[in-house]
Amino acid sequence: MSYLRFDKTLMTNLEESLPREILRTNRSGAYHCSTIVDCNTRKYHGLLVIPIPELDDENHVLLSSLDETVIQHGAEFNLGLHKYHGDNFSPRGHKYIREFECEKVPTTWYRVGGVILKKEKVFVHYENRILIRYTLVDAHSETTLRFRPFLAFRSVRQYTHENAQANRHYDLVENGIKTSMYPGYPELYMQLNKPNEFHFQPDWYRGIEYPKEQERGYDFNEDLYVPGYFEVNIKKGESVVFSGGITAMQDTAELNDLFTKEVEERTPRADFKKCLINAAHQFLNKQGEGSYILAGYPWFKCRARDMFISLPGLMLSVGEVEKFEQVMNTASHAIYAFMNGEETHLKVYEMEHPDVLLWAVWTIQQYAKMVSREVAKAKYGTLLKDIMAYLTAGKHPNMRVDENGLIYSEGIQKAITWMNSTVNGRPVTPRTGYIVEFNSLWYNALRFTGDLLTDFGCNELIETCTLIADKAGQAFVDTFLNEYGYLLDYVDRQMMDWSVRPNMIFAAALDYSPLNSRQKKGVVDIVTKELLTPKGLRSLSPKSGGYNPNYVGPQLQRDYAYHQGTAWPWLEGFYLEAYLRIYKRSAISFVERQLISFEDELTCHCIGSIPELFDGNPPFRGRGAVSFTMNVAEILRVLYLLDKYNY
């Protein structure tokens, strides 16, 4: 039995099946995302969603969905599902679903009378092409399949509505058609692996609704264009493959072989870890000569901080060193472009935030620990030297090294930390001055540089780092540690933020810390008491003012709640690392219990992955992006740490 499997009872209950989503990517920016019953509930959903750099920097929905109809003896059974006004669903094809599973690829079984039809979907790696294979498992009479494509040709942040500008023209290609609705868009090739009939019957399906957007306070309905439908006969035991892509299949007879080849390359989602590994692969994005890590799906791009935090967990923890090095090669060019004040074509965003270079140092540190110190020194020693020389010389535009060795950053006017929600252009959580995780990372970077670059010809830099670290270590304790045993979140002259937030956990988790063992335990204890949930660390203690744990409602309401009590799984990765440092082998059973609740999530939201954040109060519902990179990465890294302790 498949690890990710849902039976008829759940699939036919829309209250249970619609919240569960499925995501597939091609590892070069394009994706397919929908619900497990193939009813789109977000404007970001679609069968074929691709970047079109010639238009803009957004993804675009070309093929929204594909309705299938089984025809026998003149009777039509439509397997599609769309939501319309008034909570009306049509054509309610979900009632024919008997089972869904996702071991290698999403697979749905339908039963219509004596017909059993299996549908499988796969996204071709590094190509903007979605393949859907239909296999007639059983039938007692002549059977015809009809496919009706729903086209959008719009940005994921917009909607399309019936209009006279949409181009209805199409051209016949081998076993299919090609069409493009608007200038600037590529042609969409829709082809089958065998001869078929295309019936040109253009129409708009009006008032399709997306309930997830309605929940989020956005517009939530659009019209989709259907150019007509394909009809093809199918025999018992035969497979018909549909291809949707922006290039033509020159020999459509090869579609079935291509589908089989793509399936064979997939790692079975047979357990918790393999599901996370598959999810990790989906974040890799190769464009041109660059390799990136997307911060999440369906709307995030490559954010520098997220990339550096995620790299060790996504790749090193599962032994994919070569992929790590490919991404780091791109990231290194982006780092040098930033430090040299140069324009760059690289699509790495938010490099200017003060902690980004410190996270890059942490990433190199993990490579040294998980691969080899000597290889790390050879590959990244120069990069590490240049980063630390840049920072210690005070060249960063928003990072000042003070006399006490601590770093000071301005965060009143612009959000500069990972707590980056803004309203009317101003940070909701304006963290500024001496910021606790910035200075934890700073101290760690200073000590690690001195440690790794010994005998690397960097004596002057090492002496500078050691001198600053000696001062910063004592200043850190004097500045942040309060009489209650936890760390202030930030200190700006006379202003001290006493809120209990999770950012203090880094001081207990990093390899080099200015805290002693007793102080680390005090931090871990208060985080355990006030911030720990089954789904991650709360971004604010319930005892602190402004606690708002539910990430729901319109954009403004969600912005105010984003970091005011919501729970974040990636933070728990560092918490569990700190817990293992303090309690060592006796902590293993506790860490394993904490991971159980994340395993439960693999069947609740985006199948096989972890969403962006959770409500901070029970029942801890998943919210935000359907699949979030740092969460997957840190859980994988914790599994790696557990393996090390179990050896």
PDB file of N, CA and C in Angstrom, residues 302-366:
ATOM      1  N   CYS A 302      13.601  33.131  -5.501  1.00  0.00           N
ATOM      2  CA  CYS A 302      14.823  32.776  -4.783  1.00  0.00           C
ATOM      3  C   CYS A 302      15.216  33.931  -3.869  1.00  0.00           C
ATOM      4  N   ARG A 303      15.029  33.754  -2.564  1.00  0.00           N
ATOM      5  CA  ARG A 303      15.416  34.762  -1.578  1.00  0.00           C
ATOM      6  C   ARG A 303      16.723  34.318  -0.930  1.00  0.00           C
ATOM      7  N   ALA A 304      17.665  35.240  -0.857  1.00  0.00           N
ATOM      8  CA  ALA A 304      19.024  34.882  -0.445  1.00  0.00           C
ATOM      9  C   ALA A 304      19.062  34.222   0.931  1.00  0.00           C
ATOM     10  N   ARG A 305      18.396  34.826   1.919  1.00  0.00           N
ATOM     11  CA  ARG A 305      18.436  34.273   3.268  1.00  0.00           C
ATOM     12  C   ARG A 305      17.876  32.851   3.287  1.00  0.00           C
ATOM     13  N   ASP A 306      16.727  32.663   2.681  1.00  0.00           N
ATOM     14  CA  ASP A 306      16.087  31.344   2.643  1.00  0.00           C
ATOM     15  C   ASP A 306      16.986  30.316   1.968  1.00  0.00           C
ATOM     16  N   MET A 307      17.661  30.745   0.909  1.00  0.00           N
ATOM     17  CA  MET A 307      18.540  29.829   0.179  1.00  0.00           C
ATOM     18  C   MET A 307      19.682  29.335   1.054  1.00  0.00           C
ATOM     19  N   PHE A 308      20.350  30.250   1.755  1.00  0.00           N
ATOM     20  CA  PHE A 308      21.501  29.841   2.559  1.00  0.00           C
ATOM     21  C   PHE A 308      21.072  29.014   3.768  1.00  0.00           C
ATOM     22  N   ILE A 309      19.939  29.339   4.367  1.00  0.00           N
ATOM     23  CA  ILE A 309      19.451  28.531   5.490  1.00  0.00           C
ATOM     24  C   ILE A 309      19.084  27.133   5.029  1.00  0.00           C
ATOM     25  N   SER A 310      18.541  27.027   3.809  1.00  0.00           N
ATOM     26  CA  SER A 310      17.995  25.754   3.340  1.00  0.00           C
ATOM     27  C   SER A 310      19.032  24.813   2.740  1.00  0.00           C
ATOM     28  N   LEU A 311      20.096  25.355   2.169  1.00  0.00           N
ATOM     29  CA  LEU A 311      21.034  24.529   1.405  1.00  0.00           C
ATOM     30  C   LEU A 311      21.554  23.294   2.157  1.00  0.00           C
ATOM     31  N   PRO A 312      22.025  23.426   3.381  1.00  0.00           N
ATOM     32  CA  PRO A 312      22.557  22.230   4.052  1.00  0.00           C
ATOM     33  C   PRO A 312      21.517  21.133   4.234  1.00  0.00           C
ATOM     34  N   GLY A 313      20.316  21.510   4.648  1.00  0.00           N
ATOM     35  CA  GLY A 313      19.282  20.502   4.855  1.00  0.00           C
ATOM     36  C   GLY A 313      18.785  19.888   3.566  1.00  0.00           C
ATOM     37  N   LEU A 314      18.573  20.716   2.552  1.00  0.00           N
ATOM     38  CA  LEU A 314      18.027  20.221   1.296  1.00  0.00           C
ATOM     39  C   LEU A 314      18.974  19.273   0.596  1.00  0.00           C
ATOM     40  N   MET A 315      20.268  19.528   0.691  1.00  0.00           N
ATOM     41  CA  MET A 315      21.210  18.794  -0.153  1.00  0.00           C
ATOM     42  C   MET A 315      22.276  18.033   0.620  1.00  0.00           C
ATOM     43  N   LEU A 316      22.971  18.693   1.536  1.00  0.00           N
ATOM     44  CA  LEU A 316      24.053  17.994   2.237  1.00  0.00           C
ATOM     45  C   LEU A 316      23.523  16.880   3.122  1.00  0.00           C
ATOM     46  N   SER A 317      22.368  17.097   3.743  1.00  0.00           N
ATOM     47  CA  SER A 317      21.846  16.084   4.671  1.00  0.00           C
ATOM     48  C   SER A 317      21.425  14.810   3.959  1.00  0.00           C
ATOM     49  N   VAL A 318      21.224  14.881   2.639  1.00  0.00           N
ATOM     50  CA  VAL A 318      20.844  13.683   1.880  1.00  0.00           C
ATOM     51  C   VAL A 318      21.943  13.276   0.899  1.00  0.00           C
ATOM     52  N   GLY A 319      23.146  13.834   1.088  1.00  0.00           N
ATOM     53  CA  GLY A 319      24.297  13.407   0.308  1.00  0.00           C
ATOM     54  C   GLY A 319      24.389  13.959  -1.096  1.00  0.00           C
ATOM     55  N   GLU A 320      23.636  15.011  -1.402  1.00  0.00           N
ATOM     56  CA  GLU A 320      23.658  15.580  -2.758  1.00  0.00           C
ATOM     57  C   GLU A 320      24.615  16.773  -2.799  1.00  0.00           C
ATOM     58  N   VAL A 321      25.889  16.461  -2.650  1.00  0.00           N
ATOM     59  CA  VAL A 321      26.926  17.477  -2.538  1.00  0.00           C
ATOM     60  C   VAL A 321      27.084  18.247  -3.844  1.00  0.00           C
ATOM     61  N   GLU A 322      27.004  17.558  -4.960  1.00  0.00           N
ATOM     62  CA  GLU A 322      27.199  18.221  -6.251  1.00  0.00           C
ATOM     63  C   GLU A 322      26.142  19.295  -6.483  1.00  0.00           C
ATOM     64  N   LYS A 323      24.889  18.997  -6.126  1.00  0.00           N
ATOM     65  CA  LYS A 323      23.825  20.000  -6.287  1.00  0.00           C
ATOM     66  C   LYS A 323      24.073  21.201  -5.380  1.00  0.00           C
ATOM     67  N   PHE A 324      24.535  20.930  -4.157  1.00  0.00           N
ATOM     68  CA  PHE A 324      24.895  22.015  -3.247  1.00  0.00           C
ATOM     69  C   PHE A 324      25.935  22.923  -3.890  1.00  0.00           C
ATOM     70  N   GLU A 325      26.959  22.329  -4.458  1.00  0.00           N
ATOM     71  CA  GLU A 325      28.050  23.114  -5.035  1.00  0.00           C
ATOM     72  C   GLU A 325      27.581  23.905  -6.249  1.00  0.00           C
ATOM     73  N   GLN A 326      26.647  23.358  -7.022  1.00  0.00           N
ATOM     74  CA  GLN A 326      26.107  24.088  -8.166  1.00  0.00           C
ATOM     75  C   GLN A 326      25.370  25.349  -7.714  1.00  0.00           C
ATOM     76  N   VAL A 327      24.535  25.205  -6.681  1.00  0.00           N
ATOM     77  CA  VAL A 327      23.795  26.359  -6.174  1.00  0.00           C
ATOM     78  C   VAL A 327      24.748  27.363  -5.542  1.00  0.00           C
ATOM     79  N   MET A 328      25.738  26.873  -4.789  1.00  0.00           N
ATOM     80  CA  MET A 328      26.701  27.772  -4.156  1.00  0.00           C
ATOM     81  C   MET A 328      27.541  28.522  -5.183  1.00  0.00           C
ATOM     82  N   ASN A 329      27.760  27.901  -6.329  1.00  0.00           N
ATOM     83  CA  ASN A 329      28.496  28.598  -7.387  1.00  0.00           C
ATOM     84  C   ASN A 329      27.722  29.825  -7.866  1.00  0.00           C
ATOM     85  N   THR A 330      26.414  29.650  -8.085  1.00  0.00           N
ATOM     86  CA  THR A 330      25.564  30.783  -8.458  1.00  0.00           C
ATOM     87  C   THR A 330      25.502  31.800  -7.326  1.00  0.00           C
ATOM     88  N   ALA A 331      25.313  31.306  -6.090  1.00  0.00           N
ATOM     89  CA  ALA A 331      25.210  32.196  -4.931  1.00  0.00           C
ATOM     90  C   ALA A 331      26.495  33.003  -4.738  1.00  0.00           C
ATOM     91  N   SER A 332      27.652  32.380  -4.990  1.00  0.00           N
ATOM     92  CA  SER A 332      28.928  33.088  -4.827  1.00  0.00           C
ATOM     93  C   SER A 332      29.017  34.278  -5.772  1.00  0.00           C
ATOM     94  N   HIS A 333      28.576  34.097  -7.002  1.00  0.00           N
ATOM     95  CA  HIS A 333      28.580  35.203  -7.961  1.00  0.00           C
ATOM     96  C   HIS A 333      27.656  36.321  -7.496  1.00  0.00           C
ATOM     97  N   ALA A 334      26.510  35.939  -6.922  1.00  0.00           N
ATOM     98  CA  ALA A 334      25.575  36.951  -6.412  1.00  0.00           C
ATOM     99  C   ALA A 334      26.174  37.698  -5.224  1.00  0.00           C
ATOM    100  N   ILE A 335      26.905  36.992  -4.372  1.00  0.00           N
ATOM    101  CA  ILE A 335      27.552  37.620  -3.217  1.00  0.00           C
ATOM    102  C   ILE A 335      28.589  38.646  -3.676  1.00  0.00           C
ATOM    103  N   TYR A 336      29.443  38.245  -4.599  1.00  0.00           N
ATOM    104  CA  TYR A 336      30.483  39.164  -5.067  1.00  0.00           C
ATOM    105  C   TYR A 336      29.875  40.363  -5.787  1.00  0.00           C
ATOM    106  N   ALA A 337      28.802  40.140  -6.550  1.00  0.00           N
ATOM    107  CA  ALA A 337      28.138  41.260  -7.216  1.00  0.00           C
ATOM    108  C   ALA A 337      27.618  42.258  -6.192  1.00  0.00           C
ATOM    109  N   PHE A 338      27.049  41.753  -5.096  1.00  0.00           N
ATOM    110  CA  PHE A 338      26.548  42.643  -4.045  1.00  0.00           C
ATOM    111  C   PHE A 338      27.697  43.389  -3.370  1.00  0.00           C
ATOM    112  N   MET A 339      28.742  42.667  -2.978  1.00  0.00           N
ATOM    113  CA  MET A 339      29.841  43.305  -2.257  1.00  0.00           C
ATOM    114  C   MET A 339      30.580  44.322  -3.122  1.00  0.00           C
ATOM    115  N   ASN A 340      30.583  44.093  -4.446  1.00  0.00           N
ATOM    116  CA  ASN A 340      31.265  45.020  -5.344  1.00  0.00           C
ATOM    117  C   ASN A 340      30.347  46.111  -5.880  1.00  0.00           C
ATOM    118  N   GLY A 341      29.083  46.072  -5.456  1.00  0.00           N
ATOM    119  CA  GLY A 341      28.133  47.082  -5.909  1.00  0.00           C
ATOM    120  C   GLY A 341      27.826  47.010  -7.387  1.00  0.00           C
ATOM    121  N   GLU A 342      27.824  45.789  -7.934  1.00  0.00           N
ATOM    122  CA  GLU A 342      27.617  45.609  -9.368  1.00  0.00           C
ATOM    123  C   GLU A 342      26.202  45.140  -9.673  1.00  0.00           C
ATOM    124  N   GLU A 343      25.717  45.518 -10.827  1.00  0.00           N
ATOM    125  CA  GLU A 343      24.452  44.985 -11.316  1.00  0.00           C
ATOM    126  C   GLU A 343      24.665  43.534 -11.731  1.00  0.00           C
ATOM    127  N   THR A 344      23.627  42.717 -11.575  1.00  0.00           N
ATOM    128  CA  THR A 344      23.747  41.309 -11.941  1.00  0.00           C
ATOM    129  C   THR A 344      22.447  40.814 -12.546  1.00  0.00           C
ATOM    130  N   HIS A 345      22.573  39.868 -13.468  1.00  0.00           N
ATOM    131  CA  HIS A 345      21.399  39.248 -14.073  1.00  0.00           C
ATOM    132  C   HIS A 345      20.887  38.084 -13.228  1.00  0.00           C
ATOM    133  N   LEU A 346      21.629  37.715 -12.187  1.00  0.00           N
ATOM    134  CA  LEU A 346      21.243  36.579 -11.350  1.00  0.00           C
ATOM    135  C   LEU A 346      19.965  36.886 -10.583  1.00  0.00           C
ATOM    136  N   LYS A 347      19.088  35.897 -10.505  1.00  0.00           N
ATOM    137  CA  LYS A 347      17.786  36.098  -9.872  1.00  0.00           C
ATOM    138  C   LYS A 347      17.823  35.667  -8.406  1.00  0.00           C
ATOM    139  N   VAL A 348      18.723  36.294  -7.648  1.00  0.00           N
ATOM    140  CA  VAL A 348      18.812  36.089  -6.201  1.00  0.00           C
ATOM    141  C   VAL A 348      18.375  37.395  -5.547  1.00  0.00           C
ATOM    142  N   TYR A 349      17.287  37.337  -4.798  1.00  0.00           N
ATOM    143  CA  TYR A 349      16.676  38.550  -4.273  1.00  0.00           C
ATOM    144  C   TYR A 349      17.001  38.746  -2.794  1.00  0.00           C
ATOM    145  N   GLU A 350      16.924  40.001  -2.345  1.00  0.00           N
ATOM    146  CA  GLU A 350      17.075  40.388  -0.938  1.00  0.00           C
ATOM    147  C   GLU A 350      18.480  40.117  -0.407  1.00  0.00           C
ATOM    148  N   MET A 351      19.469  40.215  -1.272  1.00  0.00           N
ATOM    149  CA  MET A 351      20.854  40.014  -0.856  1.00  0.00           C
ATOM    150  C   MET A 351      21.337  41.121   0.082  1.00  0.00           C
ATOM    151  N   GLU A 352      20.648  42.255   0.078  1.00  0.00           N
ATOM    152  CA  GLU A 352      21.115  43.402   0.845  1.00  0.00           C
ATOM    153  C   GLU A 352      20.839  43.296   2.342  1.00  0.00           C
ATOM    154  N   HIS A 353      20.043  42.348   2.775  1.00  0.00           N
ATOM    155  CA  HIS A 353      19.730  42.251   4.198  1.00  0.00           C
ATOM    156  C   HIS A 353      20.987  41.890   5.000  1.00  0.00           C
ATOM    157  N   PRO A 354      21.177  42.521   6.167  1.00  0.00           N
ATOM    158  CA  PRO A 354      22.463  42.402   6.882  1.00  0.00           C
ATOM    159  C   PRO A 354      22.861  40.992   7.283  1.00  0.00           C
ATOM    160  N   ASP A 355      21.904  40.123   7.555  1.00  0.00           N
ATOM    161  CA  ASP A 355      22.262  38.786   8.029  1.00  0.00           C
ATOM    162  C   ASP A 355      22.529  37.795   6.903  1.00  0.00           C
ATOM    163  N   VAL A 356      22.275  38.171   5.659  1.00  0.00           N
ATOM    164  CA  VAL A 356      22.406  37.228   4.550  1.00  0.00           C
ATOM    165  C   VAL A 356      23.830  36.699   4.431  1.00  0.00           C
ATOM    166  N   LEU A 357      24.826  37.577   4.487  1.00  0.00           N
ATOM    167  CA  LEU A 357      26.214  37.120   4.376  1.00  0.00           C
ATOM    168  C   LEU A 357      26.611  36.263   5.576  1.00  0.00           C
ATOM    169  N   LEU A 358      26.019  36.527   6.734  1.00  0.00           N
ATOM    170  CA  LEU A 358      26.295  35.703   7.911  1.00  0.00           C
ATOM    171  C   LEU A 358      25.705  34.311   7.745  1.00  0.00           C
ATOM    172  N   TRP A 359      24.532  34.237   7.101  1.00  0.00           N
ATOM    173  CA  TRP A 359      23.961  32.914   6.814  1.00  0.00           C
ATOM    174  C   TRP A 359      24.797  32.194   5.760  1.00  0.00           C
ATOM    175  N   ALA A 360      25.395  32.935   4.831  1.00  0.00           N
ATOM    176  CA  ALA A 360      26.282  32.304   3.852  1.00  0.00           C
ATOM    177  C   ALA A 360      27.490  31.668   4.547  1.00  0.00           C
ATOM    178  N   VAL A 361      28.021  32.354   5.559  1.00  0.00           N
ATOM    179  CA  VAL A 361      29.123  31.786   6.346  1.00  0.00           C
ATOM    180  C   VAL A 361      28.658  30.527   7.060  1.00  0.00           C
ATOM    181  N   TRP A 362      27.458  30.562   7.637  1.00  0.00           N
ATOM    182  CA  TRP A 362      26.903  29.383   8.325  1.00  0.00           C
ATOM    183  C   TRP A 362      26.776  28.212   7.353  1.00  0.00           C
ATOM    184  N   THR A 363      26.369  28.492   6.136  1.00  0.00           N
ATOM    185  CA  THR A 363      26.231  27.438   5.131  1.00  0.00           C
ATOM    186  C   THR A 363      27.583  26.795   4.824  1.00  0.00           C
ATOM    187  N   ILE A 364      28.618  27.612   4.684  1.00  0.00           N
ATOM    188  CA  ILE A 364      29.967  27.076   4.472  1.00  0.00           C
ATOM    189  C   ILE A 364      30.393  26.240   5.673  1.00  0.00           C
ATOM    190  N   GLN A 365      30.029  26.691   6.854  1.00  0.00           N
ATOM    191  CA  GLN A 365      30.343  25.963   8.085  1.00  0.00           C
ATOM    192  C   GLN A 365      29.707  24.572   8.075  1.00  0.00           C
ATOM    193  N   GLN A 366      28.450  24.480   7.612  1.00  0.00           N
ATOM    194  CA  GLN A 366      27.787  23.181   7.560  1.00  0.00           C
ATOM    195  C   GLN A 366      28.458  22.275   6.533  1.00  0.00           C
TER     196      GLN A 366
END
